[in-house]
Coordinates of C-alpha atoms in Angstrom, one line a residue:
Chain A
M44 CA 29.3 -7.8 -23.0
S45 CA 26.5 -7.0 -25.4
N46 CA 24.4 -5.0 -23.0
G47 CA 26.8 -3.4 -20.7
E48 CA 28.1 -0.7 -23.0
G49 CA 27.9 2.7 -21.5
V50 CA 26.2 1.4 -18.4
R51 CA 27.8 2.3 -15.1
A52 CA 28.0 -0.7 -12.9
K53 CA 26.7 -0.5 -9.3
G54 CA 29.9 -0.4 -7.2
F55 CA 32.3 -0.3 -10.2
D56 CA 33.2 2.8 -12.1
K57 CA 33.5 2.8 -15.9
A58 CA 37.3 2.5 -15.9
T59 CA 37.2 -0.5 -13.6
V60 CA 34.6 -2.2 -15.9
R61 CA 36.8 -1.4 -18.9
D62 CA 40.0 -2.7 -17.2
A63 CA 38.1 -5.9 -16.1
L64 CA 37.1 -6.5 -19.7
S65 CA 40.8 -6.1 -20.7
A66 CA 41.8 -8.5 -18.0
H67 CA 39.0 -11.0 -19.0
A68 CA 40.2 -10.9 -22.6
A69 CA 43.8 -11.2 -21.8
I70 CA 43.4 -14.2 -19.5
G71 CA 41.0 -15.9 -22.0
L72 CA 43.3 -15.4 -25.0
L73 CA 46.5 -16.3 -23.1
A74 CA 45.1 -19.6 -21.9
G75 CA 42.3 -20.2 -24.4
A76 CA 43.4 -23.3 -26.3
F77 CA 44.6 -25.2 -23.3
L78 CA 41.5 -24.1 -21.3
Y79 CA 39.3 -25.4 -24.1
L80 CA 41.2 -28.7 -24.2
V81 CA 41.0 -29.2 -20.4
C82 CA 37.2 -28.3 -20.4
L83 CA 36.6 -30.6 -23.4
T84 CA 38.4 -33.6 -21.9
G85 CA 36.9 -32.9 -18.5
T86 CA 33.4 -33.1 -20.1
I87 CA 34.1 -36.4 -21.7
V88 CA 36.0 -37.9 -18.8
V89 CA 32.9 -37.4 -16.6
F90 CA 31.9 -40.8 -18.0
F91 CA 35.2 -42.4 -17.2
A92 CA 33.6 -45.6 -15.9
E93 CA 31.3 -45.8 -18.8
W94 CA 34.1 -45.3 -21.3
Q95 CA 36.0 -48.2 -19.7
R96 CA 33.0 -50.4 -20.2
I97 CA 32.6 -49.3 -23.8
E98 CA 36.3 -49.9 -24.4
Q99 CA 36.4 -53.5 -23.2
P100 CA 32.8 -54.8 -23.4
A101 CA 33.8 -58.4 -22.9
A102 CA 35.2 -57.9 -19.4
P103 CA 33.2 -59.9 -16.8
E104 CA 30.6 -57.9 -14.9
M105 CA 28.9 -58.6 -11.6
R106 CA 26.8 -56.8 -9.0
E107 CA 29.0 -58.1 -6.1
I108 CA 31.8 -60.5 -5.5
A109 CA 32.2 -63.0 -2.6
P110 CA 35.1 -62.3 -0.1
Q111 CA 36.6 -65.7 -0.7
S112 CA 36.7 -65.1 -4.5
V113 CA 38.6 -61.8 -3.9
Q114 CA 41.0 -63.8 -1.6
R115 CA 41.6 -66.4 -4.4
A116 CA 42.2 -63.7 -7.0
V117 CA 44.7 -61.8 -4.9
E118 CA 46.6 -65.0 -4.2
T119 CA 46.7 -65.8 -7.9
V120 CA 47.9 -62.4 -8.9
L121 CA 50.6 -62.3 -6.2
A122 CA 51.7 -65.8 -7.2
S123 CA 52.0 -64.7 -10.8
E124 CA 54.5 -62.0 -9.9
K125 CA 57.0 -64.3 -8.2
G126 CA 60.5 -63.4 -9.3
K127 CA 59.6 -59.7 -10.0
P128 CA 60.2 -56.9 -7.5
L129 CA 57.4 -56.8 -4.9
T130 CA 54.6 -54.4 -5.8
T131 CA 54.3 -51.5 -3.4
H132 CA 50.5 -51.6 -3.5
L133 CA 47.8 -53.9 -4.7
Y134 CA 44.4 -52.4 -5.5
V135 CA 41.2 -54.5 -5.9
H136 CA 38.4 -52.5 -7.5
L137 CA 35.2 -54.0 -6.3
P138 CA 31.9 -53.9 -8.4
T139 CA 30.2 -50.5 -8.1
Q140 CA 27.0 -49.2 -9.7
D141 CA 28.8 -47.4 -12.6
L142 CA 31.6 -49.9 -13.0
P143 CA 30.3 -53.4 -12.0
R144 CA 33.7 -55.1 -12.4
T145 CA 36.4 -56.6 -10.2
T146 CA 39.8 -55.5 -11.3
I147 CA 43.2 -56.1 -9.6
T148 CA 46.0 -53.6 -10.2
T149 CA 49.6 -53.9 -9.1
D150 CA 52.9 -52.1 -10.2
H151 CA 53.3 -54.8 -12.9
Q152 CA 49.8 -55.6 -14.2
A153 CA 46.0 -55.0 -14.2
V154 CA 43.6 -57.9 -14.6
H155 CA 39.8 -58.4 -14.6
V156 CA 38.5 -61.0 -12.2
A157 CA 35.6 -63.3 -12.8
S158 CA 33.0 -63.7 -10.0
D159 CA 34.5 -67.1 -9.0
G160 CA 37.8 -65.4 -8.3
S161 CA 39.6 -66.7 -11.4
I162 CA 41.6 -64.2 -13.6
A163 CA 39.5 -63.5 -16.6
M164 CA 41.6 -61.2 -18.8
P165 CA 44.1 -58.3 -18.7
E166 CA 42.5 -54.9 -18.2
E167 CA 42.6 -52.9 -21.5
N168 CA 41.4 -49.3 -21.1
A169 CA 44.3 -47.4 -22.8
W170 CA 42.0 -44.9 -24.4
S171 CA 40.2 -44.0 -21.1
D172 CA 43.5 -43.7 -19.3
Y173 CA 45.0 -41.5 -22.1
L174 CA 41.9 -39.3 -22.0
L175 CA 42.2 -39.0 -18.2
S176 CA 45.9 -38.2 -18.5
L177 CA 45.2 -35.5 -21.1
H178 CA 42.8 -33.9 -18.7
Y179 CA 45.0 -34.2 -15.6
T180 CA 48.4 -33.4 -17.2
L181 CA 48.0 -32.6 -20.9
H182 CA 50.3 -35.6 -21.4
L183 CA 53.2 -33.7 -19.8
P184 CA 55.4 -35.2 -17.0
S185 CA 53.0 -35.6 -14.1
T186 CA 54.1 -32.8 -11.7
L187 CA 54.6 -30.2 -14.4
G188 CA 51.4 -31.2 -16.1
M189 CA 49.3 -31.0 -12.9
I190 CA 50.7 -27.6 -12.0
L191 CA 49.9 -26.3 -15.5
V192 CA 46.3 -27.7 -15.3
G193 CA 46.1 -26.3 -11.8
L194 CA 47.1 -22.9 -13.2
L195 CA 44.3 -23.2 -15.8
G196 CA 41.9 -23.8 -13.0
V197 CA 43.1 -20.6 -11.4
M198 CA 42.6 -18.8 -14.7
I199 CA 39.0 -20.0 -14.9
V200 CA 38.2 -18.6 -11.5
A201 CA 39.9 -15.3 -12.5
L202 CA 37.9 -15.3 -15.7
A203 CA 34.7 -15.8 -13.7
I204 CA 35.6 -12.9 -11.4
S205 CA 36.7 -10.5 -14.1
G206 CA 33.7 -11.5 -16.3
V207 CA 31.2 -10.5 -13.6
I208 CA 33.0 -7.2 -13.1
A209 CA 33.3 -6.5 -16.8
H210 CA 29.6 -7.1 -17.5
P211 CA 27.5 -4.8 -15.2
R212 CA 24.1 -6.1 -16.4
I213 CA 25.1 -9.8 -16.4
F214 CA 22.6 -10.8 -13.7
R215 CA 19.8 -8.6 -14.8
D216 CA 20.0 -9.9 -18.4
A217 CA 20.5 -13.5 -17.2
F218 CA 17.5 -14.8 -19.2
R219 CA 17.9 -12.5 -22.2
L220 CA 19.2 -14.6 -25.1
R221 CA 19.1 -13.2 -28.6
A222 CA 20.2 -16.5 -30.0
R223 CA 19.3 -15.8 -33.6
D224 CA 21.1 -12.6 -33.8
R225 CA 24.1 -12.6 -36.1
G226 CA 27.0 -10.2 -36.2
G227 CA 28.3 -10.8 -32.7
V228 CA 25.3 -10.2 -30.5
G229 CA 24.0 -13.8 -30.5
L230 CA 27.5 -15.1 -29.8
A231 CA 28.0 -12.6 -26.9
D232 CA 24.6 -13.5 -25.5
W233 CA 25.4 -17.2 -25.5
H234 CA 28.8 -16.5 -23.9
N235 CA 27.3 -14.3 -21.1
R236 CA 24.1 -16.3 -20.4
L237 CA 25.9 -19.6 -20.2
G238 CA 28.6 -17.9 -18.1
V239 CA 26.2 -16.5 -15.5
W240 CA 24.1 -19.7 -15.1
T241 CA 27.1 -22.0 -14.8
L242 CA 28.9 -19.6 -12.5
P243 CA 28.5 -21.9 -9.3
F244 CA 29.5 -24.9 -11.4
T245 CA 32.4 -23.1 -13.1
V246 CA 33.9 -21.7 -9.8
M247 CA 33.5 -25.1 -8.0
I248 CA 35.0 -27.1 -10.9
A249 CA 37.9 -24.7 -11.3
L250 CA 38.6 -24.3 -7.7
T251 CA 38.6 -28.0 -6.9
G252 CA 40.6 -28.7 -10.1
A253 CA 43.1 -26.0 -9.2
M254 CA 43.4 -27.3 -5.6
I255 CA 44.1 -30.8 -6.9
G256 CA 46.6 -29.6 -9.6
L257 CA 48.4 -27.2 -7.3
A258 CA 48.5 -29.6 -4.3
V259 CA 52.1 -30.4 -5.2
V260 CA 53.1 -26.8 -5.0
T261 CA 51.1 -26.0 -1.8
G262 CA 52.2 -29.4 -0.4
Y263 CA 55.9 -28.6 -0.8
G264 CA 55.3 -25.2 0.6
L265 CA 53.7 -26.7 3.7
A266 CA 56.3 -29.4 3.9
G267 CA 59.2 -26.9 3.6
S268 CA 57.7 -24.5 6.1
F269 CA 56.3 -26.7 8.8
Y270 CA 57.3 -30.4 8.3
K271 CA 61.1 -30.3 7.6
G272 CA 60.4 -31.2 3.9
D273 CA 58.4 -34.3 4.7
L274 CA 55.5 -34.2 2.1
A275 CA 53.8 -37.3 3.5
A276 CA 53.5 -35.6 6.9
V277 CA 51.4 -32.9 5.3
Y278 CA 48.8 -35.3 4.1
A279 CA 48.9 -37.7 7.1
P280 CA 46.5 -35.6 9.3
I281 CA 44.1 -35.4 6.4
F282 CA 44.0 -38.8 4.8
G283 CA 45.7 -40.9 7.5
G284 CA 49.4 -41.9 7.5
E285 CA 51.1 -44.9 6.1
G286 CA 52.0 -47.7 8.6
A287 CA 55.6 -48.4 9.6
A288 CA 57.3 -50.4 6.9
D289 CA 58.7 -53.9 7.8
K290 CA 60.3 -55.5 4.8
A291 CA 60.5 -59.0 6.4
S292 CA 58.5 -61.5 4.2
A293 CA 55.1 -62.6 5.2
P294 CA 52.3 -64.8 3.7
V295 CA 49.4 -63.4 1.6
P296 CA 47.1 -61.4 4.0
D297 CA 43.5 -62.2 4.7
M298 CA 41.7 -59.9 2.2
A299 CA 38.3 -61.6 2.8
A300 CA 38.1 -60.7 6.5
P301 CA 37.8 -56.9 6.0
M302 CA 35.0 -57.5 3.5
R303 CA 33.2 -59.7 5.9
Y304 CA 33.7 -57.1 8.7
M305 CA 32.2 -54.4 6.5
Q306 CA 29.2 -56.5 5.6
A307 CA 28.6 -57.3 9.3
H308 CA 29.3 -53.8 10.9
H309 CA 28.7 -51.3 8.1
P310 CA 26.0 -52.8 5.8
D311 CA 25.1 -49.3 4.5
V312 CA 28.6 -48.6 3.3
H313 CA 29.5 -50.0 -0.1
P314 CA 33.2 -51.1 -0.4
S315 CA 34.6 -49.8 -3.7
Y316 CA 38.3 -50.6 -3.2
L317 CA 40.6 -52.9 -1.2
I318 CA 44.1 -51.4 -1.0
L319 CA 46.9 -53.7 0.1
H320 CA 50.0 -51.8 1.3
D321 CA 53.4 -53.4 1.1
P322 CA 52.1 -56.8 0.0
L323 CA 53.9 -60.0 1.3
T324 CA 55.9 -58.0 3.9
A325 CA 55.5 -58.0 7.7
G326 CA 54.4 -54.4 7.4
Q327 CA 51.5 -55.1 5.1
H328 CA 48.0 -53.8 5.9
V329 CA 44.7 -53.4 4.2
Q330 CA 42.5 -50.3 3.6
V331 CA 38.9 -50.6 2.5
V332 CA 37.5 -47.6 0.7
G333 CA 33.8 -47.4 1.7
L334 CA 31.3 -45.4 -0.3
H335 CA 28.8 -43.5 1.9
P336 CA 25.4 -42.9 0.2
N337 CA 24.3 -39.3 -0.2
R338 CA 27.8 -37.9 0.6
L339 CA 30.2 -35.9 -1.4
I340 CA 33.3 -37.7 0.0
F341 CA 35.0 -40.2 -2.3
G342 CA 34.8 -42.7 0.6
E343 CA 36.1 -43.5 4.0
Y344 CA 39.3 -45.4 4.7
Y345 CA 38.6 -48.4 7.0
M346 CA 41.9 -49.8 8.3
F347 CA 42.7 -53.5 8.8
D348 CA 45.9 -55.5 9.7
A349 CA 47.0 -58.5 7.6
K350 CA 44.9 -60.9 9.7
G351 CA 41.8 -58.8 9.2
G352 CA 41.8 -57.1 12.6
Y353 CA 40.0 -53.7 12.4
H354 CA 42.0 -50.6 13.4
G355 CA 39.5 -47.7 12.9
T356 CA 38.9 -45.1 10.1
A357 CA 40.9 -42.2 8.7
G358 CA 38.0 -39.8 9.6
L359 CA 37.1 -38.7 6.1
S360 CA 33.4 -39.2 6.8
D361 CA 33.1 -37.9 10.3
G362 CA 36.5 -36.3 11.2
A363 CA 37.7 -32.7 11.0
L364 CA 35.8 -30.5 8.6
G365 CA 39.0 -30.1 6.6
Q366 CA 39.3 -33.8 6.1
Q367 CA 35.7 -34.0 4.9
A368 CA 36.2 -31.0 2.6
A369 CA 39.4 -32.5 1.1
A370 CA 37.7 -35.8 0.6
S371 CA 34.8 -34.1 -1.1
A372 CA 37.0 -32.2 -3.6
Y373 CA 37.5 -35.2 -6.0
N374 CA 33.8 -36.2 -6.3
L375 CA 32.7 -32.5 -6.6
H376 CA 35.2 -32.1 -9.5
F377 CA 34.4 -35.3 -11.3
G378 CA 30.7 -35.4 -10.7
N379 CA 30.4 -39.0 -9.4
Y380 CA 28.3 -38.5 -6.3
G381 CA 24.7 -38.9 -7.7
G382 CA 24.8 -41.6 -10.4
L383 CA 24.0 -41.1 -14.0
P384 CA 21.7 -38.0 -13.6
V385 CA 24.5 -36.0 -11.9
K386 CA 27.0 -37.2 -14.5
I387 CA 24.7 -36.0 -17.3
A388 CA 24.2 -32.6 -15.6
Y389 CA 28.0 -32.3 -15.3
A390 CA 28.5 -33.2 -19.0
L391 CA 25.9 -30.6 -20.0
F392 CA 27.5 -27.9 -17.9
G393 CA 30.9 -29.0 -19.1
L394 CA 29.7 -28.5 -22.7
A395 CA 28.5 -25.1 -21.7
L396 CA 32.0 -24.3 -20.3
C397 CA 33.5 -25.5 -23.6
A398 CA 31.1 -23.3 -25.5
M399 CA 32.0 -20.3 -23.3
T400 CA 35.7 -20.9 -23.9
A401 CA 35.2 -21.3 -27.7
T402 CA 32.9 -18.2 -28.0
G403 CA 35.1 -16.0 -25.9
T404 CA 37.9 -16.0 -28.4
S405 CA 35.5 -15.9 -31.3
I406 CA 33.8 -12.7 -29.8
W407 CA 37.2 -11.0 -29.6
L408 CA 38.1 -12.0 -33.1
G409 CA 34.7 -10.8 -34.3
K410 CA 35.1 -7.4 -32.6
R411 CA 38.5 -6.9 -34.3
R412 CA 37.1 -7.9 -37.7
R413 CA 34.3 -5.3 -37.3
R414 CA 37.0 -2.7 -36.6
G415 CA 38.7 -3.6 -39.8
L416 CA 41.4 -5.7 -38.2
D417 CA 40.8 -9.1 -39.7
H418 CA 42.9 -12.2 -38.6
P419 CA 41.9 -14.9 -41.0
R420 CA 44.8 -17.2 -40.0
L421 CA 44.1 -16.8 -36.3
T422 CA 40.4 -17.4 -36.9
R423 CA 41.1 -20.6 -38.8
A424 CA 43.6 -21.7 -36.1
W425 CA 41.0 -21.2 -33.5
D426 CA 38.5 -23.2 -35.5
A427 CA 41.2 -25.9 -35.7
I428 CA 41.4 -26.0 -31.9
V429 CA 37.6 -25.8 -31.4
W430 CA 36.6 -28.5 -33.9
G431 CA 39.9 -30.2 -34.4
S432 CA 40.4 -31.3 -30.7
P433 CA 37.1 -33.3 -30.5
T434 CA 37.8 -34.7 -33.9
A435 CA 41.3 -35.8 -32.9
L436 CA 39.9 -37.3 -29.7
M437 CA 37.3 -39.3 -31.6
L438 CA 39.8 -40.4 -34.3
T439 CA 42.1 -41.8 -31.5
F440 CA 39.0 -43.7 -30.2
V441 CA 38.6 -45.2 -33.6
L442 CA 42.3 -46.0 -33.7
R443 CA 42.0 -47.7 -30.3
Q444 CA 39.2 -49.9 -31.7
W445 CA 41.1 -50.6 -34.9
I446 CA 44.6 -51.3 -33.6
G447 CA 43.9 -52.4 -30.0
N448 CA 45.1 -51.4 -26.6
D449 CA 48.7 -50.8 -27.8
A450 CA 47.7 -48.1 -30.3
P451 CA 50.0 -45.0 -30.0
L452 CA 47.2 -42.8 -28.8
V453 CA 49.2 -39.9 -27.3
A454 CA 51.4 -39.5 -30.5
A455 CA 48.3 -39.9 -32.7
F456 CA 46.3 -37.2 -30.8
W457 CA 49.0 -34.6 -30.8
G458 CA 50.1 -35.5 -34.4
L459 CA 46.5 -35.1 -35.6
L460 CA 46.0 -31.8 -33.8
V461 CA 49.3 -30.3 -35.0
T462 CA 48.4 -31.5 -38.6
I463 CA 45.0 -29.8 -38.4
L464 CA 46.6 -26.6 -37.1
V465 CA 49.2 -26.6 -39.9
V466 CA 46.4 -27.2 -42.5
S467 CA 44.5 -24.3 -41.0
L468 CA 47.4 -22.0 -41.7
V469 CA 47.7 -23.2 -45.3
V470 CA 44.1 -23.2 -46.5
T471 CA 42.4 -20.0 -47.6
D472 CA 38.7 -20.7 -47.3
G473 CA 38.0 -20.5 -43.6
H474 CA 34.3 -21.4 -44.0
R475 CA 35.0 -24.6 -45.9
F476 CA 37.8 -25.5 -43.5
R477 CA 35.4 -25.3 -40.5
R478 CA 32.7 -27.2 -42.3
G479 CA 35.2 -29.9 -43.3
L480 CA 36.3 -30.3 -39.6
Q481 CA 32.7 -30.5 -38.5
M482 CA 32.0 -33.2 -41.1
L483 CA 35.1 -35.1 -40.0
L484 CA 34.0 -35.0 -36.4
V485 CA 30.6 -36.4 -37.3
V486 CA 32.2 -39.2 -39.4
A487 CA 34.6 -40.0 -36.5
I488 CA 31.7 -40.2 -34.0
L489 CA 29.8 -42.5 -36.4
A490 CA 32.9 -44.7 -36.9
G491 CA 33.4 -44.9 -33.1
C492 CA 29.7 -46.0 -32.7
V493 CA 30.0 -48.6 -35.5
G494 CA 33.3 -49.9 -34.0
F495 CA 31.6 -50.3 -30.6
M496 CA 28.6 -52.1 -32.0
L497 CA 30.9 -54.5 -33.8
A498 CA 32.9 -55.2 -30.6
V499 CA 29.8 -56.0 -28.5
Chain B
M49 CA 12.5 -24.5 -3.8
T50 CA 15.6 -23.5 -5.7
V51 CA 13.8 -24.3 -9.0
A52 CA 10.9 -22.0 -8.0
A53 CA 13.4 -19.3 -7.1
V54 CA 14.9 -19.4 -10.6
L55 CA 11.4 -19.2 -12.2
L56 CA 10.6 -16.2 -9.9
L57 CA 13.9 -14.5 -10.7
R58 CA 13.1 -15.0 -14.4
H59 CA 9.7 -13.4 -13.9
A60 CA 11.1 -10.5 -11.9
W61 CA 13.9 -9.7 -14.3
R62 CA 11.5 -9.6 -17.2
L63 CA 9.4 -6.8 -15.7
Q64 CA 9.9 -3.3 -17.1
G65 CA 10.7 -1.7 -13.8
R66 CA 12.7 -3.3 -11.0
S67 CA 10.4 -5.0 -8.5
V68 CA 12.4 -5.1 -5.3
P69 CA 9.9 -7.3 -3.4
L70 CA 9.8 -9.9 -6.1
L71 CA 13.5 -9.9 -6.6
G72 CA 14.0 -10.1 -2.8
A73 CA 11.5 -13.0 -2.6
A74 CA 13.3 -14.9 -5.3
W75 CA 16.7 -14.5 -3.8
A76 CA 15.3 -15.3 -0.3
L77 CA 13.7 -18.5 -1.8
L78 CA 17.0 -19.5 -3.4
V79 CA 18.9 -19.0 -0.1
L80 CA 16.2 -20.9 1.8
G81 CA 16.2 -23.7 -0.7
L82 CA 20.0 -24.1 -0.3
I83 CA 19.7 -24.0 3.5
A84 CA 17.0 -26.6 3.5
A85 CA 19.0 -28.8 1.2
G86 CA 22.0 -28.4 3.4
A87 CA 20.0 -29.1 6.6
G88 CA 18.5 -32.3 5.0
H89 CA 21.5 -33.8 3.2
G90 CA 24.6 -31.6 4.1
A91 CA 27.0 -30.6 1.4
W92 CA 25.6 -33.3 -0.9
G93 CA 22.2 -31.7 -0.7
V94 CA 23.5 -28.3 -1.5
S95 CA 25.4 -29.6 -4.5
V96 CA 22.3 -31.4 -5.9
A97 CA 20.1 -28.3 -5.2
C98 CA 22.7 -26.1 -7.1
L99 CA 22.6 -28.6 -10.1
S100 CA 18.8 -28.5 -10.1
L101 CA 18.7 -24.7 -10.2
M102 CA 21.2 -24.5 -13.0
L103 CA 19.3 -27.1 -15.0
C104 CA 16.1 -25.1 -14.5
A105 CA 17.9 -22.0 -15.7
F106 CA 19.3 -23.9 -18.7
A107 CA 15.7 -25.0 -19.6
C108 CA 14.6 -21.3 -19.4
L109 CA 17.5 -20.3 -21.6
A110 CA 16.7 -23.0 -24.1
V111 CA 13.1 -21.6 -24.3
A112 CA 14.5 -18.0 -24.7
G113 CA 16.9 -19.1 -27.4
W114 CA 14.2 -21.1 -29.2
T115 CA 11.7 -18.3 -29.2
A116 CA 14.2 -15.4 -29.9
P117 CA 13.2 -13.4 -33.0
R118 CA 15.7 -12.7 -35.7
D119 CA 17.1 -9.4 -34.6
K120 CA 19.7 -6.9 -35.9
A121 CA 20.9 -5.4 -32.7
R122 CA 24.2 -3.4 -32.9
P123 CA 27.0 -5.7 -32.1
P124 CA 29.3 -4.9 -29.1
Q125 CA 32.1 -2.5 -29.8
R126 CA 33.9 -2.4 -26.5
R127 CA 37.6 -2.8 -27.0
A128 CA 39.5 -5.3 -24.9
H129 CA 42.9 -3.7 -25.7
M130 CA 44.5 -7.1 -26.0
L131 CA 46.4 -6.5 -29.2
P132 CA 47.6 -3.2 -30.7
D133 CA 45.7 -1.7 -33.5
A134 CA 47.5 -0.9 -36.8
G135 CA 50.4 1.4 -36.1
E136 CA 50.3 1.1 -32.4
P137 CA 53.5 -0.2 -30.6
S138 CA 53.3 -3.8 -29.3
Y139 CA 54.8 -3.3 -25.8
I140 CA 56.2 -6.8 -25.8
G141 CA 58.4 -6.2 -22.8
R142 CA 55.6 -4.6 -20.8
R143 CA 53.3 -7.5 -21.6
L144 CA 55.9 -10.1 -20.6
L145 CA 56.5 -8.4 -17.3
T146 CA 52.7 -8.4 -16.7
F147 CA 52.7 -12.1 -17.4
L148 CA 55.6 -12.7 -14.9
I149 CA 53.8 -10.6 -12.2
T150 CA 50.4 -12.3 -12.6
V151 CA 51.6 -15.9 -13.0
P152 CA 54.8 -17.0 -11.2
F153 CA 55.2 -14.0 -8.9
A154 CA 51.5 -14.0 -7.9
L155 CA 51.7 -17.7 -7.2
V156 CA 54.5 -17.2 -4.8
A157 CA 52.7 -14.3 -3.1
S158 CA 49.5 -16.3 -2.8
L159 CA 51.3 -19.3 -1.4
A160 CA 53.0 -17.1 1.2
L161 CA 49.6 -15.7 2.2
A162 CA 48.0 -19.1 2.3
L163 CA 50.9 -20.4 4.5
A164 CA 50.4 -17.4 6.8
M165 CA 46.7 -18.3 7.1
R166 CA 47.8 -21.8 8.1
V167 CA 49.8 -20.3 10.9
W168 CA 46.8 -18.2 12.1
V169 CA 44.3 -21.1 11.7
S170 CA 46.6 -23.4 13.6
A171 CA 47.2 -20.8 16.3
S172 CA 43.4 -20.5 16.8
G173 CA 43.3 -24.2 17.7
A174 CA 41.5 -25.4 14.6
G175 CA 43.6 -28.5 14.3
E176 CA 46.3 -29.7 11.9
A177 CA 44.0 -31.3 9.3
N178 CA 41.9 -28.1 9.1
A179 CA 44.9 -25.9 8.9
N180 CA 46.5 -27.9 6.1
V181 CA 43.3 -28.1 4.1
V182 CA 42.7 -24.4 4.4
T183 CA 46.1 -23.8 2.9
L184 CA 45.5 -26.2 0.0
F185 CA 42.2 -24.5 -0.9
L186 CA 43.4 -20.9 -0.3
T187 CA 46.4 -21.0 -2.5
P188 CA 44.4 -21.3 -5.8
L189 CA 41.7 -19.0 -4.5
L190 CA 44.0 -16.2 -3.4
W191 CA 46.0 -16.6 -6.7
S192 CA 42.8 -16.1 -8.7
I193 CA 41.8 -13.0 -6.8
L194 CA 45.3 -11.6 -6.9
V195 CA 45.5 -12.1 -10.7
V196 CA 42.3 -10.0 -11.2
L197 CA 43.4 -7.3 -8.7
L198 CA 46.9 -7.1 -10.4
M199 CA 45.3 -6.8 -13.8
L200 CA 42.9 -4.1 -12.6
A201 CA 45.8 -2.1 -11.1
K202 CA 46.6 1.0 -13.1
R203 CA 50.2 1.4 -12.1
R204 CA 53.2 -1.0 -12.0
R205 CA 54.1 0.3 -8.5
T206 CA 50.6 -0.7 -7.2
Q207 CA 51.2 -4.2 -8.7
W208 CA 54.6 -4.5 -6.9
L209 CA 52.9 -3.4 -3.6
M210 CA 50.2 -6.0 -4.1
L211 CA 52.8 -8.7 -4.5
G212 CA 55.0 -7.4 -1.7
A213 CA 52.4 -7.1 1.0
P214 CA 51.4 -10.8 1.0
L215 CA 55.0 -11.8 0.8
L216 CA 55.9 -9.7 3.8
V217 CA 52.9 -10.9 5.8
G218 CA 53.4 -14.5 4.8
G219 CA 57.2 -14.5 5.5
L220 CA 56.8 -12.9 8.9
S221 CA 53.9 -15.3 9.8
I222 CA 55.9 -18.4 8.7
L223 CA 58.9 -17.2 10.8
W224 CA 56.6 -16.7 13.8
G225 CA 55.0 -20.1 13.2
M226 CA 58.4 -21.8 13.1
M227 CA 59.5 -20.2 16.4

């Protein structure tokens, strides 16, 4: 942006470069605030497992759990739900490197399990879940929200393409950073340099995010065109199909046998989940999600019947290329395929993406100001988004620590953000407003740290 | 290897004149590094190698930012033509139609083309899982490309043609696939 003026791009004429800049600005401004929010929450949610541990530090942790302890815990949980409608699925999260906890989740409850198989306490990670929901759906109804976030992913890819076309010297100037330059050049350099070096990350994150978000739309398209409207049939060849339902009652299945089978036959594979389908019915069956080291896939499904008999895998680790690619999209997007180093790298690049989104609008506002078209309210409103969103997120974290798991986090976040936006339209000193928000963010982070230290 | 490639690129781009051999060597090293990572650890290896090269580039950028002198370069003046200047008409209707063309209409066109690809991939014997996953990945990718192409188009008629062609191809392919 800063260096490309008057330079004819190789392969693109001047008019195309100019039109690409218009397209780049139009997409960025249209989606700017939501893009920033999704990038910001995505950056924080990289540490989803760690946030859960911070949120409930007293939950029992263990490196592994014995199969008979899991069996005992599942029996206790299912017994506690007598008289309620049968849960459709029961999930046992087994201890992993980043989340060394055993947690059982059903349609009715979620509880942490001690290493002896006794129920320790209810799971309380409302803030982590609210953060994830904000990233996935912007707290909208799930289908609508996911489509909207998928659309934002598409816009990021479009921004990357139009950004490269609009800036002819973007690769040649890839290491030129006039960071201390005021008056727009420094801001533009930061925007362009971060943009060019996070390009593979940006495209990969956006494309996998868009694929996940738009899977509903594409899935219905596939179902309507080729599967007589059956959405489950679209995913069956990829992730494996559900077994035939048989609602006749049955005893608690053997959950320990699949774990023992995995230990005996796949010692290199680390089970991360046990999924019990249709519990306490004759059609119940168990899936083990096994983590494969040094792979991008989120895991492989190992299938077992209620007595622990092995029935093969879904093929996510060694099946069709499409299966492996689909199973890799999730880890690639969330950055949980290489432990803490990869997560830190993702958080760093996520911050860069936030900075690009924030500076993009600021560059545009700055250009207009230099042409004599000042927009003080719009500038303050943009500051409210850029600094107000992390502040509101951190304040809800403090609220969660203060009130507890039942704190009204969604209402509090949107209430705070709207209030900050309204204040931005009322105040007159933009500089003091921005400094005030930055100070509030620092205070909120410190309050969150103090709250955590008091809870440990 | 990818880290070395980034350092070599940095050196080559800092030279006054363009050094084709150096640039070529840097890009070749980068590609070789990614191939080696892929050969050793598959897609996981390529991802980790990409993260390494981006981290190295960030470190170089941090140095460039830290050592940058205070400068007074002329700020960029290129207009993005997003909002009208004082006295210019706002063209609200035209902008709204552009939004409709690039967002909902382009989604439908991209989906139609992705579904057409599913028919062709399936017909080539690639298997049901591969065909469905190709469609899932192609819809957002085609939509992104279409958004850019539509916004670069200078005439409205060209935009309608860009939407119509994938719809026609997609519709005919789906019909053929259903038969």
